[in-house]
Coordinates of C-alpha atoms in Angstrom, one line a residue:
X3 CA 18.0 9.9 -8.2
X4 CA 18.9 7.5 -11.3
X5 CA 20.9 8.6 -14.2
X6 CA 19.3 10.5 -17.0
X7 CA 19.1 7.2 -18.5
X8 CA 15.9 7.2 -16.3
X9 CA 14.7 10.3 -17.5
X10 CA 14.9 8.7 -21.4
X11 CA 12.7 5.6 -20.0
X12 CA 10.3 7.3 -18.1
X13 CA 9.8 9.6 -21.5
X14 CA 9.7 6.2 -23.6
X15 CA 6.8 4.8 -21.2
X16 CA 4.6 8.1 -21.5
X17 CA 5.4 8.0 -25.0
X18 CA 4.5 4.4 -25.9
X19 CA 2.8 1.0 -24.4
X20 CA 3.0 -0.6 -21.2
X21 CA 5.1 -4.0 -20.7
X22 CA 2.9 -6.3 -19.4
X23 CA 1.8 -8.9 -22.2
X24 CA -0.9 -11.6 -21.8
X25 CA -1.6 -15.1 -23.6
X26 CA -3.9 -17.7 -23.4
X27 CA -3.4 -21.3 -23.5
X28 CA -5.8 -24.0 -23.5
X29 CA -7.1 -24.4 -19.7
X30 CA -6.2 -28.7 -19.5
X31 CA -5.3 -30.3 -16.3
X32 CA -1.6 -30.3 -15.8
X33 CA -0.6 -27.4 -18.0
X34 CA 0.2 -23.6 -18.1
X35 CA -2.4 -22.0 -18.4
X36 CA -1.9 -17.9 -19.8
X37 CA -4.6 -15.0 -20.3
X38 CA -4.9 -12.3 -23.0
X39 CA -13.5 5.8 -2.0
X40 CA -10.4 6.7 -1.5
X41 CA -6.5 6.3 -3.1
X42 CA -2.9 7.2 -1.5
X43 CA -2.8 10.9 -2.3
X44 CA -1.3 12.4 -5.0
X45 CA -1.0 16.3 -5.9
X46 CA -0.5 17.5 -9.8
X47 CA 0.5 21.1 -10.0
X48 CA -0.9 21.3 -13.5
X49 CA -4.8 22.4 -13.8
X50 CA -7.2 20.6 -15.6
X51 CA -7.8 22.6 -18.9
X52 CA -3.5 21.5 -19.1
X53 CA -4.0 18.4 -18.3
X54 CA -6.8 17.9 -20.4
X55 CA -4.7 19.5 -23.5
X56 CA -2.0 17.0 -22.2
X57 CA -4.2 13.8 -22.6
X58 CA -5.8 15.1 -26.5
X59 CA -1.8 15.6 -28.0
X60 CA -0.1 12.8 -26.0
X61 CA 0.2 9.4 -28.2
X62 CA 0.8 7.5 -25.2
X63 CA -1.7 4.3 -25.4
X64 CA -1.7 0.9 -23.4
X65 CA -0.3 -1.9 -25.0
X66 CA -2.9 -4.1 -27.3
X67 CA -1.6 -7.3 -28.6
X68 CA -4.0 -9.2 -29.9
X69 CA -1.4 -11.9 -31.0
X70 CA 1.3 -11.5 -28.8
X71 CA 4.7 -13.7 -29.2
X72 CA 4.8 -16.6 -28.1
X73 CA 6.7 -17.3 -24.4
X74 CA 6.0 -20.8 -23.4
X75 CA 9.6 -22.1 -24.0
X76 CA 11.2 -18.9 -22.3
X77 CA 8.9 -19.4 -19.6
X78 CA 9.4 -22.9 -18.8
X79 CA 13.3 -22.3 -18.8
X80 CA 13.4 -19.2 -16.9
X81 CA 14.3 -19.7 -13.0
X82 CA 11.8 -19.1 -10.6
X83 CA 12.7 -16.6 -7.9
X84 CA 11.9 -14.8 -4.7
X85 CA 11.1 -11.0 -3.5
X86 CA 13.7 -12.5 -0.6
X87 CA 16.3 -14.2 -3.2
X88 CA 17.0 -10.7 -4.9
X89 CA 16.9 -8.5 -1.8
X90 CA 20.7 -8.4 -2.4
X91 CA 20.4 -7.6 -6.3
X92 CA 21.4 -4.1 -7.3
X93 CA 20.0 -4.3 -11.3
X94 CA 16.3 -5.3 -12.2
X95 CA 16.8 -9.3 -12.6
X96 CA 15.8 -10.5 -16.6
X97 CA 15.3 -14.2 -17.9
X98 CA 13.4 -14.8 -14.7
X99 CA 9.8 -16.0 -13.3
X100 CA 8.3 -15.2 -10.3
X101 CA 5.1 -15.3 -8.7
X102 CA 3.0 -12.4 -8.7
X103 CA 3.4 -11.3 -4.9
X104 CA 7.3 -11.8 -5.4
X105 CA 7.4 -9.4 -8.8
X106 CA 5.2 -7.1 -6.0
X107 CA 6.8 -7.3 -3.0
X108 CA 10.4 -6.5 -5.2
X109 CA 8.7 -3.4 -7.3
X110 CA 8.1 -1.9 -3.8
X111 CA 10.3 -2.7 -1.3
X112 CA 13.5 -3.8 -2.7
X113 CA 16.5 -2.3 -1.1
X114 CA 18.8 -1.1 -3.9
X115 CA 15.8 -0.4 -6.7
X116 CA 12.1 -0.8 -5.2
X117 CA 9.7 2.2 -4.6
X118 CA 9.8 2.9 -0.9
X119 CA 13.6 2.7 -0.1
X120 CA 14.7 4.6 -3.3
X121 CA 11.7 6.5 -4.9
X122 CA 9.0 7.6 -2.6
X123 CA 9.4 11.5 -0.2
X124 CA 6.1 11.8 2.2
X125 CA 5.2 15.4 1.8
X126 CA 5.6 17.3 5.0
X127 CA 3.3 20.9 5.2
X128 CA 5.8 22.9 7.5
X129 CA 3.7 24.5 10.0
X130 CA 0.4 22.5 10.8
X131 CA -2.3 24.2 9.4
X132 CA -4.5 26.6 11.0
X133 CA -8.2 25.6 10.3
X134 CA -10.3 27.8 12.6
X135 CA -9.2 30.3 10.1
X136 CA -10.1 28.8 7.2
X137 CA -13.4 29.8 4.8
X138 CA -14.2 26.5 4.3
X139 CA -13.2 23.4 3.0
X140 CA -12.0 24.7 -0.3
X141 CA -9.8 27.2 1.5
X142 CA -8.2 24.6 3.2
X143 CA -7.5 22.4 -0.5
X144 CA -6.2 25.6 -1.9
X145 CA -3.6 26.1 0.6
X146 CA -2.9 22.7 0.4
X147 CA -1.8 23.4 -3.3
X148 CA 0.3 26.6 -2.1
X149 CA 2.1 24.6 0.1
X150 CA 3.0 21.5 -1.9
X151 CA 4.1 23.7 -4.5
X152 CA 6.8 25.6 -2.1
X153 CA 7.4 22.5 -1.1
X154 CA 8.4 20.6 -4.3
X155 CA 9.9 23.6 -5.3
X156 CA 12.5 23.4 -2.1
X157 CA 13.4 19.6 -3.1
X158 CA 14.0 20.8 -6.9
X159 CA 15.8 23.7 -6.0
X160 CA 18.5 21.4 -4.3
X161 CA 17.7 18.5 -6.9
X162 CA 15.8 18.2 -9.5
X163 CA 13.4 15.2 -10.3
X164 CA 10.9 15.2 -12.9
X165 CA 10.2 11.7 -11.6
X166 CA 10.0 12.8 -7.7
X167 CA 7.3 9.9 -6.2
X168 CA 6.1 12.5 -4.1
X169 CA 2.6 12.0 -1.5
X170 CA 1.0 12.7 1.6
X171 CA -0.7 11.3 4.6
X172 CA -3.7 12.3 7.1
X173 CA -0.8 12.3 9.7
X174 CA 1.3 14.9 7.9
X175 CA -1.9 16.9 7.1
X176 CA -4.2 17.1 10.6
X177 CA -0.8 17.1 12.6
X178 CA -0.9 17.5 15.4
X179 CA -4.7 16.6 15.7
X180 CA -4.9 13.1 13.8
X181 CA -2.0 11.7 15.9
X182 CA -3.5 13.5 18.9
X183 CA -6.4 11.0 18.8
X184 CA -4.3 8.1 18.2
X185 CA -2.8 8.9 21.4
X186 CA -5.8 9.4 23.2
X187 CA -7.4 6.1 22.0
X188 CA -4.0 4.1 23.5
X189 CA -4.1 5.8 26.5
X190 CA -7.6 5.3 27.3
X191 CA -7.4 1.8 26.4
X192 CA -3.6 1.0 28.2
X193 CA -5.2 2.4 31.5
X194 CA -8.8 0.6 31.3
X195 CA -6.7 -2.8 30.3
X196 CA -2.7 -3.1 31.7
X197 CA -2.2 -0.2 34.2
X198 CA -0.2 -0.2 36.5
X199 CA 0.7 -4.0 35.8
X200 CA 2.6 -3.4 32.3
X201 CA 4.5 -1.0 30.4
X202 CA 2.5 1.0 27.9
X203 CA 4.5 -0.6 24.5
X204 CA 4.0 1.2 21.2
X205 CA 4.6 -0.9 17.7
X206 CA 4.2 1.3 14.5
X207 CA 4.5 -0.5 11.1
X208 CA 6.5 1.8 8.8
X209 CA 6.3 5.2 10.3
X210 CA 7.2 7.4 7.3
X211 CA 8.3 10.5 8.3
X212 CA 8.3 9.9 12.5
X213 CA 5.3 12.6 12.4
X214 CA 2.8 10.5 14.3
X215 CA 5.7 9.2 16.5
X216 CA 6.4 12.4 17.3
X217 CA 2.4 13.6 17.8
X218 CA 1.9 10.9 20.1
X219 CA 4.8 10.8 22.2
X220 CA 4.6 14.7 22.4
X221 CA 0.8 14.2 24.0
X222 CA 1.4 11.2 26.2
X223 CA 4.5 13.6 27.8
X224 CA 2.1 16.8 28.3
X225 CA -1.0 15.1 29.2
X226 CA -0.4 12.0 30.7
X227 CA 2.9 12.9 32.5
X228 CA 2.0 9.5 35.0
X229 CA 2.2 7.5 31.8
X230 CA 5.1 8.8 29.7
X231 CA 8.2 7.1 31.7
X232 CA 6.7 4.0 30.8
X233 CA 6.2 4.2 27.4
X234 CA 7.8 2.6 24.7
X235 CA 7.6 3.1 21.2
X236 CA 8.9 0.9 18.7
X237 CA 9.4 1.4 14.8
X238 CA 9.3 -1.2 12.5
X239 CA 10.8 0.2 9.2
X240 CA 11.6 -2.0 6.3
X241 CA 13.2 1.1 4.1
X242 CA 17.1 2.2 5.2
X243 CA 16.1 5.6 4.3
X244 CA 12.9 6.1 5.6
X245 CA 14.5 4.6 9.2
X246 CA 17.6 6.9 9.1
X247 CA 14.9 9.7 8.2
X248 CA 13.0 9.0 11.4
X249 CA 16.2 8.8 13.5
X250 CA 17.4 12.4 12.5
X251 CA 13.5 13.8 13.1
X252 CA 14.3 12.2 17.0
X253 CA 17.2 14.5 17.1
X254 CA 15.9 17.6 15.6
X255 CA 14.6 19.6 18.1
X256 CA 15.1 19.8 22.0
X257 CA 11.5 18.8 22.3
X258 CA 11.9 15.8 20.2
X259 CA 15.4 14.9 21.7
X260 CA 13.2 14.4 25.1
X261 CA 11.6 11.2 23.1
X262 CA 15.3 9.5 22.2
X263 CA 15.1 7.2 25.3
X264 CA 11.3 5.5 24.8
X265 CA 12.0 5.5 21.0
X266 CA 13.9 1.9 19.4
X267 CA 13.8 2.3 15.2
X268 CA 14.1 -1.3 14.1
X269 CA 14.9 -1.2 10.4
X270 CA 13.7 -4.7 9.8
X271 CA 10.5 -6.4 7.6
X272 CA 8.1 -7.4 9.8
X273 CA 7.8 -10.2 7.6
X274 CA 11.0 -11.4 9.5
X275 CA 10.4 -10.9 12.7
X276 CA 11.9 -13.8 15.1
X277 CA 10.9 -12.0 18.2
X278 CA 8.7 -13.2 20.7
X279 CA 6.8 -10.3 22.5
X280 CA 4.9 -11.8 25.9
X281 CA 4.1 -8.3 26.9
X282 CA 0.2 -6.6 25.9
X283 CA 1.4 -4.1 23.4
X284 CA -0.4 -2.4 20.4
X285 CA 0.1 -2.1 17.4
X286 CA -0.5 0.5 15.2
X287 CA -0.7 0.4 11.1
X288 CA -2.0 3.0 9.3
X289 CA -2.5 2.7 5.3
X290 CA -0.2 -0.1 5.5
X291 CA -1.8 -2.9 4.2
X292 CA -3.0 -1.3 0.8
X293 CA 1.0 -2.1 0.2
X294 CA 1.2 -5.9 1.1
X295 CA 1.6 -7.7 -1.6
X296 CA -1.3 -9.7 -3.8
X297 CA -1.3 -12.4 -5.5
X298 CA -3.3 -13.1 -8.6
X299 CA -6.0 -15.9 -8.9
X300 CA -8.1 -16.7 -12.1
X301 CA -10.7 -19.2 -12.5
X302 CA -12.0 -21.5 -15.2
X303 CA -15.4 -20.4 -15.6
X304 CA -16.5 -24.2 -16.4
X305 CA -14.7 -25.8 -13.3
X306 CA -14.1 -23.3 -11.5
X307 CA -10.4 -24.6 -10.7
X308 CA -8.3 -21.7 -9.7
X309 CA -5.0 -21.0 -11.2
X310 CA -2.1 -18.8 -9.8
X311 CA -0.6 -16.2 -11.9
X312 CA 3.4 -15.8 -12.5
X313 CA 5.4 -13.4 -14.5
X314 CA 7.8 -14.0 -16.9
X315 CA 10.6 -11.0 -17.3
X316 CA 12.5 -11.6 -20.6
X317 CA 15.7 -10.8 -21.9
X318 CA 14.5 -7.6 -22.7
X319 CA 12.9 -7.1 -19.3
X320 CA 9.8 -6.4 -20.9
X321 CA 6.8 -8.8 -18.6
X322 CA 4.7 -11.7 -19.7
X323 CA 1.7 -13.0 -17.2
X324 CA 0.6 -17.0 -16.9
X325 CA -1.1 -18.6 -15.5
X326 CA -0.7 -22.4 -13.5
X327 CA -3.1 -24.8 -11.8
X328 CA -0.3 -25.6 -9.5
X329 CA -1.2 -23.2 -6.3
X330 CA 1.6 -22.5 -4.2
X331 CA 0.8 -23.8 0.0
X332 CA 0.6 -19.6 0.7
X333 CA -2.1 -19.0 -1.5
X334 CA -3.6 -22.4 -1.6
X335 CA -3.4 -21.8 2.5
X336 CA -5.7 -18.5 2.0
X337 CA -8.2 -19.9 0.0
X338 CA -8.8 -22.4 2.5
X339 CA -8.3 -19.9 5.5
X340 CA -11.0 -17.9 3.3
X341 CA -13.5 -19.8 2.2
X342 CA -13.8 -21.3 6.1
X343 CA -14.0 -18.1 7.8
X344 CA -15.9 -16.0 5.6
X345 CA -19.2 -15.6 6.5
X346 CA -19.9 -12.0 4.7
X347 CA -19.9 -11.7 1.1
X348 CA -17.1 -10.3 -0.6
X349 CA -15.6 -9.3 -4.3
X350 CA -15.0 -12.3 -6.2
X351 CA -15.5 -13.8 -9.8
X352 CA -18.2 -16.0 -9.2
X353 CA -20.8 -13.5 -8.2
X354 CA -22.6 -13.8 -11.0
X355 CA -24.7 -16.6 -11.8
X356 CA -23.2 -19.8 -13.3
X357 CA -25.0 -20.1 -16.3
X358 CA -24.3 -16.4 -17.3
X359 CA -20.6 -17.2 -16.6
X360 CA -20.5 -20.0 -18.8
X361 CA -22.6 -18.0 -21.8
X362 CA -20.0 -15.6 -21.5
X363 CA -17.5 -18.0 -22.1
X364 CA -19.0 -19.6 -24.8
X365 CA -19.1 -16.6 -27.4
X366 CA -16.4 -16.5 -29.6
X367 CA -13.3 -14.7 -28.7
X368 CA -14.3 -14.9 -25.0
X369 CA -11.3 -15.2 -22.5
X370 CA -10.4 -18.9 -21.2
X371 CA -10.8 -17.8 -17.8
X372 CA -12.2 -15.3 -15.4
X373 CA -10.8 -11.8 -14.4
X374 CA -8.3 -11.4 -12.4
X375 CA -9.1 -11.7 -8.4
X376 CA -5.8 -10.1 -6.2
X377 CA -5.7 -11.9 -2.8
X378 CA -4.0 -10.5 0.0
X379 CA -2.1 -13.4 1.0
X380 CA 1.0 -11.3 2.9
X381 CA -2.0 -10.0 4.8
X382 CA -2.8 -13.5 6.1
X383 CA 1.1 -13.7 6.7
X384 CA 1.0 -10.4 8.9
X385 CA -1.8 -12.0 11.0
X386 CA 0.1 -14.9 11.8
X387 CA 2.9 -13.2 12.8
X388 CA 1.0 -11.3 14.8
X389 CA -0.1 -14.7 16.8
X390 CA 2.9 -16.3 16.6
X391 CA 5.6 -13.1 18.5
X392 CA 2.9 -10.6 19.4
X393 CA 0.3 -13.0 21.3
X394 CA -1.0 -10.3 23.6
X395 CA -1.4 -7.3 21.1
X396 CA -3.9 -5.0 20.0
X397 CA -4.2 -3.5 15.9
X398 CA -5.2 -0.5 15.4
X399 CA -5.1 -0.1 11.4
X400 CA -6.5 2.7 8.9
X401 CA -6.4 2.2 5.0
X402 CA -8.6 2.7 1.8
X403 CA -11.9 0.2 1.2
X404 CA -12.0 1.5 -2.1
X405 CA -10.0 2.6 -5.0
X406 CA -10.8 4.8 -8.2
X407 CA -8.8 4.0 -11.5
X408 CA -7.7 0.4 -10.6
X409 CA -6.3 -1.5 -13.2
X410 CA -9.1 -4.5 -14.0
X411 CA -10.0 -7.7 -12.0
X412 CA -11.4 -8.2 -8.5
X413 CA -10.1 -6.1 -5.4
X414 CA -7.9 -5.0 -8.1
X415 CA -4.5 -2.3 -7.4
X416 CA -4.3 1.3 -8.5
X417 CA -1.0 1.7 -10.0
X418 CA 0.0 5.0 -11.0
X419 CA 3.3 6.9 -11.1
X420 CA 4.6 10.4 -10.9
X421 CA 6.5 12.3 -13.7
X422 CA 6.7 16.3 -13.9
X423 CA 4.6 17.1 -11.1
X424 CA 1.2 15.1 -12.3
X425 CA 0.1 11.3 -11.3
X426 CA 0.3 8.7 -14.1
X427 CA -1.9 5.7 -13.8
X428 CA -1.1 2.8 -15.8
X429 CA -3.8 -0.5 -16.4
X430 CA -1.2 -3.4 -15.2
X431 CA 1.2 -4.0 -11.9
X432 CA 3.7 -5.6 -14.2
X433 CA 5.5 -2.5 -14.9
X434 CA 8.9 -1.1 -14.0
X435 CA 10.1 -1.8 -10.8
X436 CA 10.1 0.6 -8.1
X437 CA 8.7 3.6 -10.3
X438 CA 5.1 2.8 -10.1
X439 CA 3.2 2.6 -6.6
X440 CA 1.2 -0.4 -6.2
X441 CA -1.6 -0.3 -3.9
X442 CA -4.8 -2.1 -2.8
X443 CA -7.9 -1.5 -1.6
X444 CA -8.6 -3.5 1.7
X445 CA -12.1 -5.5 1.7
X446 CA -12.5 -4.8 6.1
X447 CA -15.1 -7.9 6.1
X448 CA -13.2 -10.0 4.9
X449 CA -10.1 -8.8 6.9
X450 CA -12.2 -8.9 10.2
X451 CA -12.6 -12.4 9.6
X452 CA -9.4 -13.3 8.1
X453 CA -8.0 -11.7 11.4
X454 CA -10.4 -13.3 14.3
X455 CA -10.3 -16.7 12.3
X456 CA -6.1 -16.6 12.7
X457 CA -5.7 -14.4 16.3
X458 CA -8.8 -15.5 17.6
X459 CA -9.5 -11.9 19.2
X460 CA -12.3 -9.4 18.6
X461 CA -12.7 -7.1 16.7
X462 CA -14.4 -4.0 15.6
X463 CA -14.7 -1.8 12.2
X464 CA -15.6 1.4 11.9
X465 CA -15.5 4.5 9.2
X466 CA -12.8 6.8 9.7
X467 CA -15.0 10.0 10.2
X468 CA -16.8 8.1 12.8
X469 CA -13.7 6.5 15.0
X470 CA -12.1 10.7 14.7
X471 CA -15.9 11.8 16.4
X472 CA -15.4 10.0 19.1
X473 CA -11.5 9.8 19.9
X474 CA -10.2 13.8 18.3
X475 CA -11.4 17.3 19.2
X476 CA -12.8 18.0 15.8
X477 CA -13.5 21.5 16.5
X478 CA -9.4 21.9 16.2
X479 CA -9.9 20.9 12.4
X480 CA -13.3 22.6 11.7
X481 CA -13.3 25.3 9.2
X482 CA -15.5 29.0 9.9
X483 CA -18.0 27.2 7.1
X484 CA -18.5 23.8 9.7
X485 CA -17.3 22.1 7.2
X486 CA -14.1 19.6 8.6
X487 CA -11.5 18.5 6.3
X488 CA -10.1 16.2 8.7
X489 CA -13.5 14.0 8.9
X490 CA -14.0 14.4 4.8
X491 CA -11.0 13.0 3.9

């Protein structure tokens, strides 16, 4: 936890505007150019009549300039850095520019102030949950509550944080059941594809707590006793807390201990891996990629040239957004990558019919360009890494294809913090770093394609609810009602 210092901001941001300014310049070649189902899940221990009191005496509002100052000549001063160049920075860098992934990729995962290595506790329910004995679905929610209350109530009892970033996972919630089916899909698969040539190898992209770790090395031993001296599982964890977290959960319990040996934590970014892998492995990411960073796109709505968006951080750290015609080689890379291997429509600023766009344009007070469209250009970056060390891999990924309260523009991030004990969503990503959680929602066409066009494998996509019919025992997580929380959620 901060200072109290933090505890004054936090009550100065729910108290006033947002930091994220916009202005627009003329769109002329050459020149800056500026402008004006499903979410990670949250619990507030407040009910709604509260809350609703809350929002009707609160005088926080979102930030409205209409004539904001002028920040061209601070801009075009201003260094431009790198997520990577202030990995080693311990204070929230000022008089800087940086482009949009960058200011991203440093809110979350900086080392000394982003969100996942200093900020975010995955909730963990104790004892998994017996739903056989459940009513019914609602039962099941209002335990839920019971339990993340005692929960929180633990944490604050040892230390207190109004500002706790506190969430939870289907892992932590159908335990042992969820990662139970994970297991049983690798299994099947490992035996139908690489058995008894190769060594059944396990790659988890940032494994939170070590619960599904735990869940699948647990049935692999018990089940599949043939298999489990040949298994490997491997961690790749880019938070020092969250990796030293897993380690401990190894060593916990003499049943866990059992695992230390076909268990390596690497607490690395897989974003600099220099490993080449010749061996089939798979490789498991689950809501992961609703966290790799964006960047930000806007179009002229005449030429349709797209522009990248930067943000300025002033002296007073507050953050100023523009806008360039000058497209970095990543993104420029995706758009090519994109508009080749696309062959299913997707979310983008030019669905609607040119001369509409251009009407729009034309009436006074209109924007100079388009709303924002987020690109997932470190997805791209994952795939090719995946080519590049992991040739012989298999993904096996789970995240949200849609996102409620997402701040405006195309495939567009929900960002929303935590303060006592209720969520906070805010309308921009340009906001203080590592208190806010960014995260996107992931268009699977469009990654299908993006993926087969760069690894040149197949593929296939289907719902969650579908995938857990066929691969879990759904009757474990079936309520006396019928109804399943696991499959609804």
């Amino acid at each position: 936890m901060d200072s109290p210092l933090i505890t004054q901001v936090f009550r100065r941001l729910l108290s006033h505007q947002t930091c994220s300014r916009v202005r627009f310049y003329p769109s002329t070649p050459g020149r800056l150019v500026a402008r004006s189902p499903g979410r990670r899940h949250y619990r507030s221990a407040r009910d709604e009549t509260q809350e609703a009191e809350d929002r009707q005496t609160s005088n926080w509002q979102q930030r409205t300039d209409i004539f904001p100052p002028d920040k061209l000549k601070e801009y075009e001063k201003a260094p431009m850095v790198t997520a990577n160049a202030l990995r080693s920075r311990r204070e929230r860098p000022k008089r800087v520019k940086m482009l949009a992934r960058d200011f991203i990729e440093d809110s979350l995962y900086n080392p000394n102030y982003g969100y996942f290595p200093k900020q975010a506790t995955i909730f963990s329910p104790g004892q998994p949950f017996d739903f056989n004995s459940m009513v019914n679905e609602p039962d099941f929610h209002r335990q839920l509550g019971e339990r993340y209350t005692a929960f929180e109530d633990t944490l604050d009892a040892k230390d207190f944080n109004e500002s706790r970033q506190l969430w939870h996972t289907p892992t932590e919630l159908f335990r042992p059941y969820y990662g139970e089916a994970i297991a049983r899909y690798l299994v099947t698969n490992y035996k139908l594809s690489h058995h008894p040539f190769h060594d059944l190898i396990i790659y988890e992209l940032g494994a939170g707590n070590g619960t599904l770790m735990l869940n699948i090395l647990d049935y692999i031993r018990d089940f599949h006793p043939d298999i489990y001296p040949r298994t490997k599982f491997k961690v790749i964890e880019i938070s020092s807390a969250l990796a030293s977290l897993q380690t401990s959960q190894l060593t916990r319990t003499a049943s866990s201990r059992g695992h230390t040996d076909h268990v390596e934590i690497i607490n690395r970014s897989i974003f600099a891996w220099e490993s080449y892998v010749p061996a089939p492995c798979y490789f498991v990411a689950l809501e992961v990629f609703d966290n790799f960073a964006h960047d930000t796109i806007r179009y002229d709505p005449f030429t349709e040239t797209p522009l990248q968006g930067t943000v300025l951080i002033d002296t007073d750290g507050s953050f100023y957004e523009f806008y360039t015609p000058e497209i970095d080689p990543i993104a420029s890379r995706f758009l090519r990558v994109r508009h080749a291997a696309c062959s299913r429509p997707f979310s983008h600023p030019f669905q609607q019919a040119r001369w509409l766009r251009r009407f729009k344009s034309s009436l006074p007070l209109a924007p100079n360009l388009t709303d924002p469209e987020y690109i997932p250009t470190r997805l791209l970056q994952f795939f090719d890494i995946l080519r590049a060390y992991f040739p012989l891999h298999q993904l096996l990924t789970s995240d949200f294809h849609s996102l409620p309260e997402s701040v405006g523009g195309f495939n567009a991030p929900v960002v929303q913090t935590r303060f006592q004990r209720r969520t906070v969503p805010v309308r921009t990503p340009y906001v203080m770093q590592g208190y806010f959680d960014i995260l996107f929602p992931t268009d699977f066409s469009m990654m299908e394609d993006l993926y087969r066009a760069v690894t040149g494998k197949l593929t296939k996509v289907t719902s969650q609810a579908e995938w857990l019919r066929r691969w879990a025992y759904t009757e474990d997580t079936e309520t006396l009602s019928g109804e399943n929380p696991m499959l609804s959620w």
